[in-house]
N, C-alpha and C. Protein backbone atom coordinates (compact mmCIF):
# COMPACT_ATOMS: atom_id res chain seq x y z
N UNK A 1 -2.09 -17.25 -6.09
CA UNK A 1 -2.66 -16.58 -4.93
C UNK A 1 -1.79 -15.38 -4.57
N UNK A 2 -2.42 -14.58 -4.24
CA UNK A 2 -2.03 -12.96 -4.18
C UNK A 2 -1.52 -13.05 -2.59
N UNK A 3 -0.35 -12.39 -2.43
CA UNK A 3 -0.15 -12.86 -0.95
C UNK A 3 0.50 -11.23 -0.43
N UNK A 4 0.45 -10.92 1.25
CA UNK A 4 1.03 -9.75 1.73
C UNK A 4 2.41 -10.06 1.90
N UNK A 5 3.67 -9.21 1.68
CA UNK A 5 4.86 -9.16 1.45
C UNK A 5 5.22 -8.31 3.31
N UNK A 6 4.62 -7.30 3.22
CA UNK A 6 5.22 -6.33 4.46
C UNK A 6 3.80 -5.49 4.67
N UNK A 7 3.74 -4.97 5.99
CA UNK A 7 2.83 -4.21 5.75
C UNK A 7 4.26 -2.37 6.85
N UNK A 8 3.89 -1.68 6.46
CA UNK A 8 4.87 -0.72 7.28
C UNK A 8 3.87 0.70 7.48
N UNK A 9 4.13 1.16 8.13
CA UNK A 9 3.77 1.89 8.66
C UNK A 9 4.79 3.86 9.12
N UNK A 10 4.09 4.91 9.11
CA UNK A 10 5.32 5.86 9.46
C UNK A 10 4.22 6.99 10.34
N UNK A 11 5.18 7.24 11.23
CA UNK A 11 4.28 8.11 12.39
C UNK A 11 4.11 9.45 12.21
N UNK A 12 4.94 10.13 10.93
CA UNK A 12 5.06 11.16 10.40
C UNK A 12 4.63 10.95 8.73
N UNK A 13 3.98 12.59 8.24
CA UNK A 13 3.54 12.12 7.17
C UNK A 13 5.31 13.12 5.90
N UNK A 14 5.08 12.45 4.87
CA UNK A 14 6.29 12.66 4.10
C UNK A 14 7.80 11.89 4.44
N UNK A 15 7.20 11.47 5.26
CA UNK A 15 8.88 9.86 5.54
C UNK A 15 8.25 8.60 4.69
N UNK A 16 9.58 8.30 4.78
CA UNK A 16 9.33 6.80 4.21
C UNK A 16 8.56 5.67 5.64
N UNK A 17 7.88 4.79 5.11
CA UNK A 17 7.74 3.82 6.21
C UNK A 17 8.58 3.01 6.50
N UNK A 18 8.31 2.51 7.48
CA UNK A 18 9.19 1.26 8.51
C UNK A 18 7.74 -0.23 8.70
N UNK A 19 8.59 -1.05 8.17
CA UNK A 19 8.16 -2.52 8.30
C UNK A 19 7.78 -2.87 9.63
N UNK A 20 6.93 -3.43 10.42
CA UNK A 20 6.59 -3.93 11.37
C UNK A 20 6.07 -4.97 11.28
N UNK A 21 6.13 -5.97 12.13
CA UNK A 21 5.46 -7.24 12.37
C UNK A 21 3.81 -7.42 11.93
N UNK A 22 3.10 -6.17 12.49
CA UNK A 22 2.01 -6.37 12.21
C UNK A 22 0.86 -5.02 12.24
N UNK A 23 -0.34 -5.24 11.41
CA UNK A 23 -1.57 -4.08 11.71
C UNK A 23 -2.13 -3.95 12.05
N UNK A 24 -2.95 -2.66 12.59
CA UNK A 24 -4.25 -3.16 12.82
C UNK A 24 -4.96 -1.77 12.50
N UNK A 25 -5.87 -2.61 11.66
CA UNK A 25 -7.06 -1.75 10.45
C UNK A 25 -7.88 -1.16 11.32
N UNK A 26 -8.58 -0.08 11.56
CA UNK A 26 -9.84 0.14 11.74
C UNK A 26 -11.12 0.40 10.67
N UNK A 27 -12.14 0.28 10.31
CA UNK A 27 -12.98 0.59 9.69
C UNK A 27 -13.26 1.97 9.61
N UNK A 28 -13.17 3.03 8.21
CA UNK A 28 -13.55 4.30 8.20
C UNK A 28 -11.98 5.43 8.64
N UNK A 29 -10.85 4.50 9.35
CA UNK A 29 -9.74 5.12 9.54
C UNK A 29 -8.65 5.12 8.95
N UNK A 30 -8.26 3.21 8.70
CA UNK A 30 -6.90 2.87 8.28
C UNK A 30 -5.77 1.94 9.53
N UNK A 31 -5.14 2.48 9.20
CA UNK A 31 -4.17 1.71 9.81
C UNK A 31 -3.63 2.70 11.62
N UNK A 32 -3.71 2.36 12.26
CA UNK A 32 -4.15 2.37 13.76
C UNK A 32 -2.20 2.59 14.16
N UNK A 33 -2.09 4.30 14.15
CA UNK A 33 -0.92 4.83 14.30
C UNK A 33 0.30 4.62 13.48
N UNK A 34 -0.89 4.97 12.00
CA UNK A 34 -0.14 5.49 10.66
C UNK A 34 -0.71 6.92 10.78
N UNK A 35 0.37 7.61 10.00
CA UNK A 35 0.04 9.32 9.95
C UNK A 35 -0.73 9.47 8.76
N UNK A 36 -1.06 8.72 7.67
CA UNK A 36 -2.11 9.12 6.94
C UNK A 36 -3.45 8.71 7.17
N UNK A 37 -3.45 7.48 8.37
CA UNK A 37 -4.96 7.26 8.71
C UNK A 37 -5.71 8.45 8.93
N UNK A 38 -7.53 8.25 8.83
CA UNK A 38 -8.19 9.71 8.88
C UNK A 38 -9.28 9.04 8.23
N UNK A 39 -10.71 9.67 8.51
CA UNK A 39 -11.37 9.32 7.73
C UNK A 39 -11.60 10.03 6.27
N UNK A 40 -10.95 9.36 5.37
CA UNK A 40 -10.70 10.29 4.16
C UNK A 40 -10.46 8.98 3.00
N UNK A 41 -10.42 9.08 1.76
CA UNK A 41 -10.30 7.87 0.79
C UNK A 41 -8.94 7.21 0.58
N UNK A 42 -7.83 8.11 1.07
CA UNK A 42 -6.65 7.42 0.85
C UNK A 42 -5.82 6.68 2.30
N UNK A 43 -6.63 5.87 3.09
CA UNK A 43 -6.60 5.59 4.29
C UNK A 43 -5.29 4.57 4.24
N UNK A 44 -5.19 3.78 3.10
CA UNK A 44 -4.03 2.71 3.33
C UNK A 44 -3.78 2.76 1.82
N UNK A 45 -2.14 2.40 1.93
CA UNK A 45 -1.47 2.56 0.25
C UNK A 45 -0.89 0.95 0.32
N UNK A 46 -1.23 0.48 -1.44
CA UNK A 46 -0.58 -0.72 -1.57
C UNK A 46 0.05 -0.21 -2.75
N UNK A 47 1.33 -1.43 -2.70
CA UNK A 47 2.03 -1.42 -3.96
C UNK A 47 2.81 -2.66 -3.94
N UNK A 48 2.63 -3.41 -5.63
CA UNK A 48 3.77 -4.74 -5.88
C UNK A 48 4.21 -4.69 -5.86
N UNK A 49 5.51 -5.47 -4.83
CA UNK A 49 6.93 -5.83 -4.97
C UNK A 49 7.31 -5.93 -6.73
N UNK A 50 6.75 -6.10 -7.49
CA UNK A 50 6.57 -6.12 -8.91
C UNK A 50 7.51 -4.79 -9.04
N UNK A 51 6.17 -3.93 -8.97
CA UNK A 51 6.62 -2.76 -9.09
C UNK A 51 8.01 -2.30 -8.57
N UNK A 52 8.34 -2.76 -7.27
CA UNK A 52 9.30 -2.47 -6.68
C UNK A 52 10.63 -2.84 -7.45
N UNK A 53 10.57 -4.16 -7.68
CA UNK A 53 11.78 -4.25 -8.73
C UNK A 53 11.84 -4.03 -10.25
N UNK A 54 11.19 -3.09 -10.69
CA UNK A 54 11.28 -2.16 -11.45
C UNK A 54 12.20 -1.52 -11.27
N UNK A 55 12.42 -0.65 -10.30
CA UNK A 55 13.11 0.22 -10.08
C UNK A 55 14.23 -0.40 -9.33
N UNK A 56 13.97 -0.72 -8.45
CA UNK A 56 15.29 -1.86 -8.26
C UNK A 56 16.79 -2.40 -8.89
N UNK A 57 16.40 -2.60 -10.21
CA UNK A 57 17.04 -2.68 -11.00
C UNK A 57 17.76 -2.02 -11.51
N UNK A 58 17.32 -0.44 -11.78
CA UNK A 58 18.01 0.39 -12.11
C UNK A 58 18.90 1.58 -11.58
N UNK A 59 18.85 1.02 -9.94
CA UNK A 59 19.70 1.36 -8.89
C UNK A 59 20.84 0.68 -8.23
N UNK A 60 21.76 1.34 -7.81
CA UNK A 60 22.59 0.53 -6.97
C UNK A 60 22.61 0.29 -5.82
N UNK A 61 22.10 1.07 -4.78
CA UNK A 61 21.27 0.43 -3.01
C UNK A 61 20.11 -0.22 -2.99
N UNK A 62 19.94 -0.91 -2.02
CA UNK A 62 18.68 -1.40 -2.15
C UNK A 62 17.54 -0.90 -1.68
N UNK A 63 16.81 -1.18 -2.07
CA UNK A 63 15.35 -0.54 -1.33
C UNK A 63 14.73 -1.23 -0.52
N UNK A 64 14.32 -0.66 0.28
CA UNK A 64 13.94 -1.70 1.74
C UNK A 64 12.28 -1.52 1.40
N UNK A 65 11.54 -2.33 2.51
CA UNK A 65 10.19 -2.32 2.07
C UNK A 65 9.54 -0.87 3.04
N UNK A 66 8.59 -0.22 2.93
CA UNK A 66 7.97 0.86 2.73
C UNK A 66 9.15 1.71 1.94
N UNK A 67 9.92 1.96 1.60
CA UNK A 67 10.47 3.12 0.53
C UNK A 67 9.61 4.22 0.13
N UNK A 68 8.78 3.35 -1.09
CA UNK A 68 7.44 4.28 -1.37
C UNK A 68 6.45 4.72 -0.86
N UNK A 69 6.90 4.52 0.38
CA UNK A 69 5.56 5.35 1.33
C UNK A 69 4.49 4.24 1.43
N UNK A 70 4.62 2.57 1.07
CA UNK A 70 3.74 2.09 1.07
C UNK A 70 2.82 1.50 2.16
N UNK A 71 1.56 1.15 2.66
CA UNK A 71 1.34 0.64 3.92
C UNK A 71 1.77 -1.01 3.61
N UNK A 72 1.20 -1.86 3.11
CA UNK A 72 1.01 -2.68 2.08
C UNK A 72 1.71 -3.18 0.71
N UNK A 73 2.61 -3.80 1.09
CA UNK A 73 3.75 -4.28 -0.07
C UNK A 73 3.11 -6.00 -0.72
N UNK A 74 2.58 -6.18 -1.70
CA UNK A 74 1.81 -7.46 -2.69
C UNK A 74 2.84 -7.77 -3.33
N UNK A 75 2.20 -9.21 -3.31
CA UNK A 75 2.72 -9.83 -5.07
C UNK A 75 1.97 -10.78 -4.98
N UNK A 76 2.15 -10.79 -6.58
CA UNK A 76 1.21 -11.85 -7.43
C UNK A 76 -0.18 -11.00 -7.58
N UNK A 77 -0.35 -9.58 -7.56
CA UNK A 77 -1.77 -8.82 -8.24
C UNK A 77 -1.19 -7.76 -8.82
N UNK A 78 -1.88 -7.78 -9.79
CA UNK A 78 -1.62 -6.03 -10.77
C UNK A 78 -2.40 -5.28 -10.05
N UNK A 79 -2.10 -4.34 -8.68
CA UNK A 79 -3.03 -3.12 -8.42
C UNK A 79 -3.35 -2.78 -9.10
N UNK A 80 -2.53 -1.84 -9.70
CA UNK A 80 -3.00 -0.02 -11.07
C UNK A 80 -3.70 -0.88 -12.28
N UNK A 81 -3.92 -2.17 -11.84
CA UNK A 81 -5.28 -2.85 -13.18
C UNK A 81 -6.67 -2.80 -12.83
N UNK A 82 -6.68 -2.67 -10.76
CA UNK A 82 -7.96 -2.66 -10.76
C UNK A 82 -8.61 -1.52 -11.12
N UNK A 83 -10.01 -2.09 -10.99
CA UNK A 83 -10.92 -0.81 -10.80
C UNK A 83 -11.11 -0.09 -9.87
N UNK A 84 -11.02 1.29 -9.48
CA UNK A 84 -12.01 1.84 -8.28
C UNK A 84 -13.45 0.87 -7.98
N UNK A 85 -13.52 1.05 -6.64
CA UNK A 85 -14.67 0.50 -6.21
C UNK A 85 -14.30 -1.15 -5.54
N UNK A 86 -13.46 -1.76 -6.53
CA UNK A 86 -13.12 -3.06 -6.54
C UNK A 86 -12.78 -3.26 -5.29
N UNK A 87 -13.33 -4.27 -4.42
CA UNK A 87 -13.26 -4.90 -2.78
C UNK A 87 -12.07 -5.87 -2.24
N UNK A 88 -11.31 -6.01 -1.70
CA UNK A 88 -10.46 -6.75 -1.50
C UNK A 88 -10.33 -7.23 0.25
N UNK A 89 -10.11 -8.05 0.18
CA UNK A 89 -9.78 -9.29 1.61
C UNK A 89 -8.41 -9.01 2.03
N UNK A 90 -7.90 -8.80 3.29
CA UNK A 90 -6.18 -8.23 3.21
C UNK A 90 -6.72 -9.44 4.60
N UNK A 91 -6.05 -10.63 4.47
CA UNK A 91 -5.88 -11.65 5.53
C UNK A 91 -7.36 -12.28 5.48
N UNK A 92 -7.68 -12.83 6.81
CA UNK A 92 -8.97 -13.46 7.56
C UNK A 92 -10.04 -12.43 7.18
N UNK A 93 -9.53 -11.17 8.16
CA UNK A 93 -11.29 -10.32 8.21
C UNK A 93 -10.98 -8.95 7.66
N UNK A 94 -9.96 -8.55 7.25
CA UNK A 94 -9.74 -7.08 6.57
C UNK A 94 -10.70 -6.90 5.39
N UNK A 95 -11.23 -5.78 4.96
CA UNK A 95 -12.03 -5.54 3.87
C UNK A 95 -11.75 -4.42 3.60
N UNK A 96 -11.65 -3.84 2.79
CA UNK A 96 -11.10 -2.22 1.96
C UNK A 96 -11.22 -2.24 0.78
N UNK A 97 -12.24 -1.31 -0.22
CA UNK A 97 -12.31 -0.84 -1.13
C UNK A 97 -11.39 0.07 -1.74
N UNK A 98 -11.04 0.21 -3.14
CA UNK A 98 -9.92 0.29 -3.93
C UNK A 98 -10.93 2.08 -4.11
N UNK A 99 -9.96 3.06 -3.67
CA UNK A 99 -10.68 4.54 -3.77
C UNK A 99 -9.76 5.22 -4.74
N UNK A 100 -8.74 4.97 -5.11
CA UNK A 100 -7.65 5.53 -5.92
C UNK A 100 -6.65 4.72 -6.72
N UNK A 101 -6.04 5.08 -7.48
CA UNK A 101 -5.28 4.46 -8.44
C UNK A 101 -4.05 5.71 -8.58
N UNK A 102 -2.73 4.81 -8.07
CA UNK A 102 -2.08 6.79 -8.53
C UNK A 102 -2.24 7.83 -7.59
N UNK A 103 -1.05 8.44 -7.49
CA UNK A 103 -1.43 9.77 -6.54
C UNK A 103 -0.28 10.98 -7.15
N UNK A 104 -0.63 11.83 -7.37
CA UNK A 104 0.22 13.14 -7.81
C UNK A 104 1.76 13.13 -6.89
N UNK A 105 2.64 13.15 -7.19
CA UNK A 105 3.98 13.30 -6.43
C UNK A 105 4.66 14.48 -6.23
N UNK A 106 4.90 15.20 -5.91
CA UNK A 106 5.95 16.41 -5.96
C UNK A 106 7.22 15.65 -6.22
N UNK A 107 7.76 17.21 -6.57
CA UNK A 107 9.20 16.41 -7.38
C UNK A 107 10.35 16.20 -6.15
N UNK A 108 9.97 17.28 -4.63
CA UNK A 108 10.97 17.18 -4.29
C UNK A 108 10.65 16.20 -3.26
N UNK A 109 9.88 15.17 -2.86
CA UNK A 109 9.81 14.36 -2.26
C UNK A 109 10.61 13.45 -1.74
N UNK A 110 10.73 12.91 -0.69
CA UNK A 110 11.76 12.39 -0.60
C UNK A 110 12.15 10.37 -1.01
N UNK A 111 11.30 10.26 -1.08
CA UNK A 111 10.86 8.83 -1.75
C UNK A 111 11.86 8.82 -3.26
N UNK A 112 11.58 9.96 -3.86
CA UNK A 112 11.88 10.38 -5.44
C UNK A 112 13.56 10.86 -5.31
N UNK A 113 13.92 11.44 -4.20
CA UNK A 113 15.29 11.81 -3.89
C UNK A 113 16.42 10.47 -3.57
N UNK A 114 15.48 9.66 -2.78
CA UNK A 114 16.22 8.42 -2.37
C UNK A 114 16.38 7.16 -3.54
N UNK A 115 15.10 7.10 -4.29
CA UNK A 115 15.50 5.89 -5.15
C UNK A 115 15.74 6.47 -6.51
N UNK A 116 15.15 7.60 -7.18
CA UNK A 116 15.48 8.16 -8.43
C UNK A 116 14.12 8.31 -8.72
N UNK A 117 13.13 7.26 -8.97
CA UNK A 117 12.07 7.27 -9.30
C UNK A 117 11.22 7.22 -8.61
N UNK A 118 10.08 7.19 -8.51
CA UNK A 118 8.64 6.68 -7.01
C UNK A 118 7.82 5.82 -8.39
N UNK A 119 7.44 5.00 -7.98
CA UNK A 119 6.12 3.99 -8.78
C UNK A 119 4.95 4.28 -7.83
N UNK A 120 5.25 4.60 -6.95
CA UNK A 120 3.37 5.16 -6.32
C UNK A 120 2.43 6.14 -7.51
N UNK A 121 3.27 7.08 -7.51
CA UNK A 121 2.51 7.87 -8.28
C UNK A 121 1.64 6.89 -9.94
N UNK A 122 2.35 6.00 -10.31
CA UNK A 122 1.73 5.36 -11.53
C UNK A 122 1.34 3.80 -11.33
N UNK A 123 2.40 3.60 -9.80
CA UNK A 123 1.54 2.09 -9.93
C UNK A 123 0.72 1.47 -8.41
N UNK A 124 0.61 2.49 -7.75
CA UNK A 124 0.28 2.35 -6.41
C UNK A 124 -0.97 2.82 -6.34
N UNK A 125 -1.96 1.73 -5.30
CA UNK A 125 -3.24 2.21 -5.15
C UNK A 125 -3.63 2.43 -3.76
N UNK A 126 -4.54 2.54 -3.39
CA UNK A 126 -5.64 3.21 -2.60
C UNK A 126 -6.87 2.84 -2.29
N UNK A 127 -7.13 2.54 -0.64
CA UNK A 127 -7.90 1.70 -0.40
C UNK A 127 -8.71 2.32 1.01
N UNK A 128 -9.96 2.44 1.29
CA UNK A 128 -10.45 2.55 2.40
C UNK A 128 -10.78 1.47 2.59
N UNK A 129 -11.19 1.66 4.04
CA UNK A 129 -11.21 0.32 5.32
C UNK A 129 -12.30 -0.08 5.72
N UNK A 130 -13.54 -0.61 5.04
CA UNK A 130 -14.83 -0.98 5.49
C UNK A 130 -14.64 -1.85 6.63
N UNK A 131 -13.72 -3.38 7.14
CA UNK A 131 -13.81 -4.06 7.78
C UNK A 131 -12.74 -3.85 8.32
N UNK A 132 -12.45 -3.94 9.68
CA UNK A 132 -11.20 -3.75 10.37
C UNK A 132 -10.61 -5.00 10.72
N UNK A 133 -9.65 -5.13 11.05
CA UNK A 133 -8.83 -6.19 11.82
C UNK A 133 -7.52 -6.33 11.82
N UNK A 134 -6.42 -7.15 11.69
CA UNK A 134 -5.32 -7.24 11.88
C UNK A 134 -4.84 -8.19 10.64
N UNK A 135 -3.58 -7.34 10.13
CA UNK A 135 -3.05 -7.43 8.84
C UNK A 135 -1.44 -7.96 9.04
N UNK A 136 -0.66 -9.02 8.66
CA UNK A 136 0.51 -9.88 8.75
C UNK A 136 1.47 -9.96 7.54
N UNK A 137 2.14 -9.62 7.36
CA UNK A 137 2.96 -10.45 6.35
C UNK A 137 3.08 -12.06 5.76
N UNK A 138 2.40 -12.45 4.91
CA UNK A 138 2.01 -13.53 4.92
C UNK A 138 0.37 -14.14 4.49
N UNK A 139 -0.06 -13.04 4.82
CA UNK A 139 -1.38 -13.26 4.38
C UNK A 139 -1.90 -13.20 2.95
N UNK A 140 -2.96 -14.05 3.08
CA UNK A 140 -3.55 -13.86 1.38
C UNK A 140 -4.32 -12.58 1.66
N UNK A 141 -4.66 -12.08 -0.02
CA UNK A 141 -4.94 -10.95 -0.56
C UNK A 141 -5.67 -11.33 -1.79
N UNK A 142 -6.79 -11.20 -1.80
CA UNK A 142 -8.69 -11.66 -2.67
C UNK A 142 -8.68 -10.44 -2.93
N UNK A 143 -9.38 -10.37 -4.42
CA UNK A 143 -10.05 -9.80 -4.73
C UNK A 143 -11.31 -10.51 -4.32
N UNK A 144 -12.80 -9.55 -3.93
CA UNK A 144 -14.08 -10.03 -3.80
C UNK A 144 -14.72 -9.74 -5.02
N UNK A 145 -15.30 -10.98 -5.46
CA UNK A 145 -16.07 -10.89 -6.45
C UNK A 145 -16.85 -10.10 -5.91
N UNK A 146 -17.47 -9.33 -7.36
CA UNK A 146 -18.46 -7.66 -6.99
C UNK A 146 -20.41 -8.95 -6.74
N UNK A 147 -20.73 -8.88 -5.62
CA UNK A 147 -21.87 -9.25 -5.31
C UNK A 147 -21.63 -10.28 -4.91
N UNK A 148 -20.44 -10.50 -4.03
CA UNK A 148 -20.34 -11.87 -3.09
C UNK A 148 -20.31 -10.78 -1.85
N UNK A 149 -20.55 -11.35 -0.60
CA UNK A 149 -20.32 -11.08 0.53
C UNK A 149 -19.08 -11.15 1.46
C-alpha cells in the first residue's frame, strides 16, 4: 500500500518547501496557500522518497522533505511509471489526475544548487485536483482503476 510521507507546502514560488502538518486541496486550484496553486495542470507536485534517496546517498547533508519543491512526498508507487490521465485517491476524499510527468529545470535553480542534483525534473509528477479535501501524512495513496468511480 502506497502511503503519504509529508505533504509541504512554500508561499513563494522558486523556494524549497516546508513540511506542515497538513492540506487542504481545492478542486480546479491545488493546494490552499501554496504559490503554485492556480487553475492550471501543474496544481500539486509528487515525488518518492525512493527517489529521494537516490540522491541522498550521494551527498553529505541531509535533505529534508520538500527539498525538491515537492507538495507530496510517497512511497511504495513508481510516479514517472504512471500514465497521464491516470486518477489517484490522496487520503479519504482527495482526487487528482496525473497532468505531467517531469518538468524542465533551469540549471540555476536552487533545489539543483542545494542538493547537486533535482529528481523532479525526471522523476516527479503532476497532478490536478478534481476532488478537494484535506491531505495528512500518513495517508493511503490509490491509484483508481480507469472506470471505477
Amino acid at each position: 500500500m502506497a502511503k503519504i510521507i509529508a505533504v509541504c507546502i512554500s508561499e513563494h514560488k522558486g523556494i524549497q518547501k516546508h513540511e506542515v502538518p497538513e492540506v487542504t486541496m481545492r478542486a480546479d486550484h491545488g493546494i490552499v496557500g501554496d504559490a503554485h496553486a492556480g487553475n492550471w495542470h501543474r496544481q500539486v507536485s509528487l515525488l518518492g522518497v525512493e527517489s529521494v534517496r537516490k540522491v541522498q546517498e550521494k551527498i553529505s547533508f541531509p535533505l529534508k522533505h520538500g527539498d525538491f519543491a515537492e507538495n507530496v512526498l510517497t512511497e511504495g508507487i513508481c510516479l514517472y511509471k504512471l500514465p497521464v490521465g491516470t486518477q489517484l485517491r490522496l487520503g479519504s476524499d482527495v482526487v487528482g489526475e496525473v497532468t505531467q510527468i517531469g518538468k524542465e529545470c533551469h540549471n540555476d535553480c536552487a533545489i539543483r544548487k542545494a542538493a547537486g542534483d533535482c529528481v523532479m525534473p525526471r522523476e516527479g509528477i503532476f497532478i490536478k485536483i478534481l476532488i478537494g479535501g484535506t491531505v495528512r501524512p500518513g495517508d493511503d495513496l490509490k491509484v483508481i482503476p480507469q472506470g471505477a468511480d
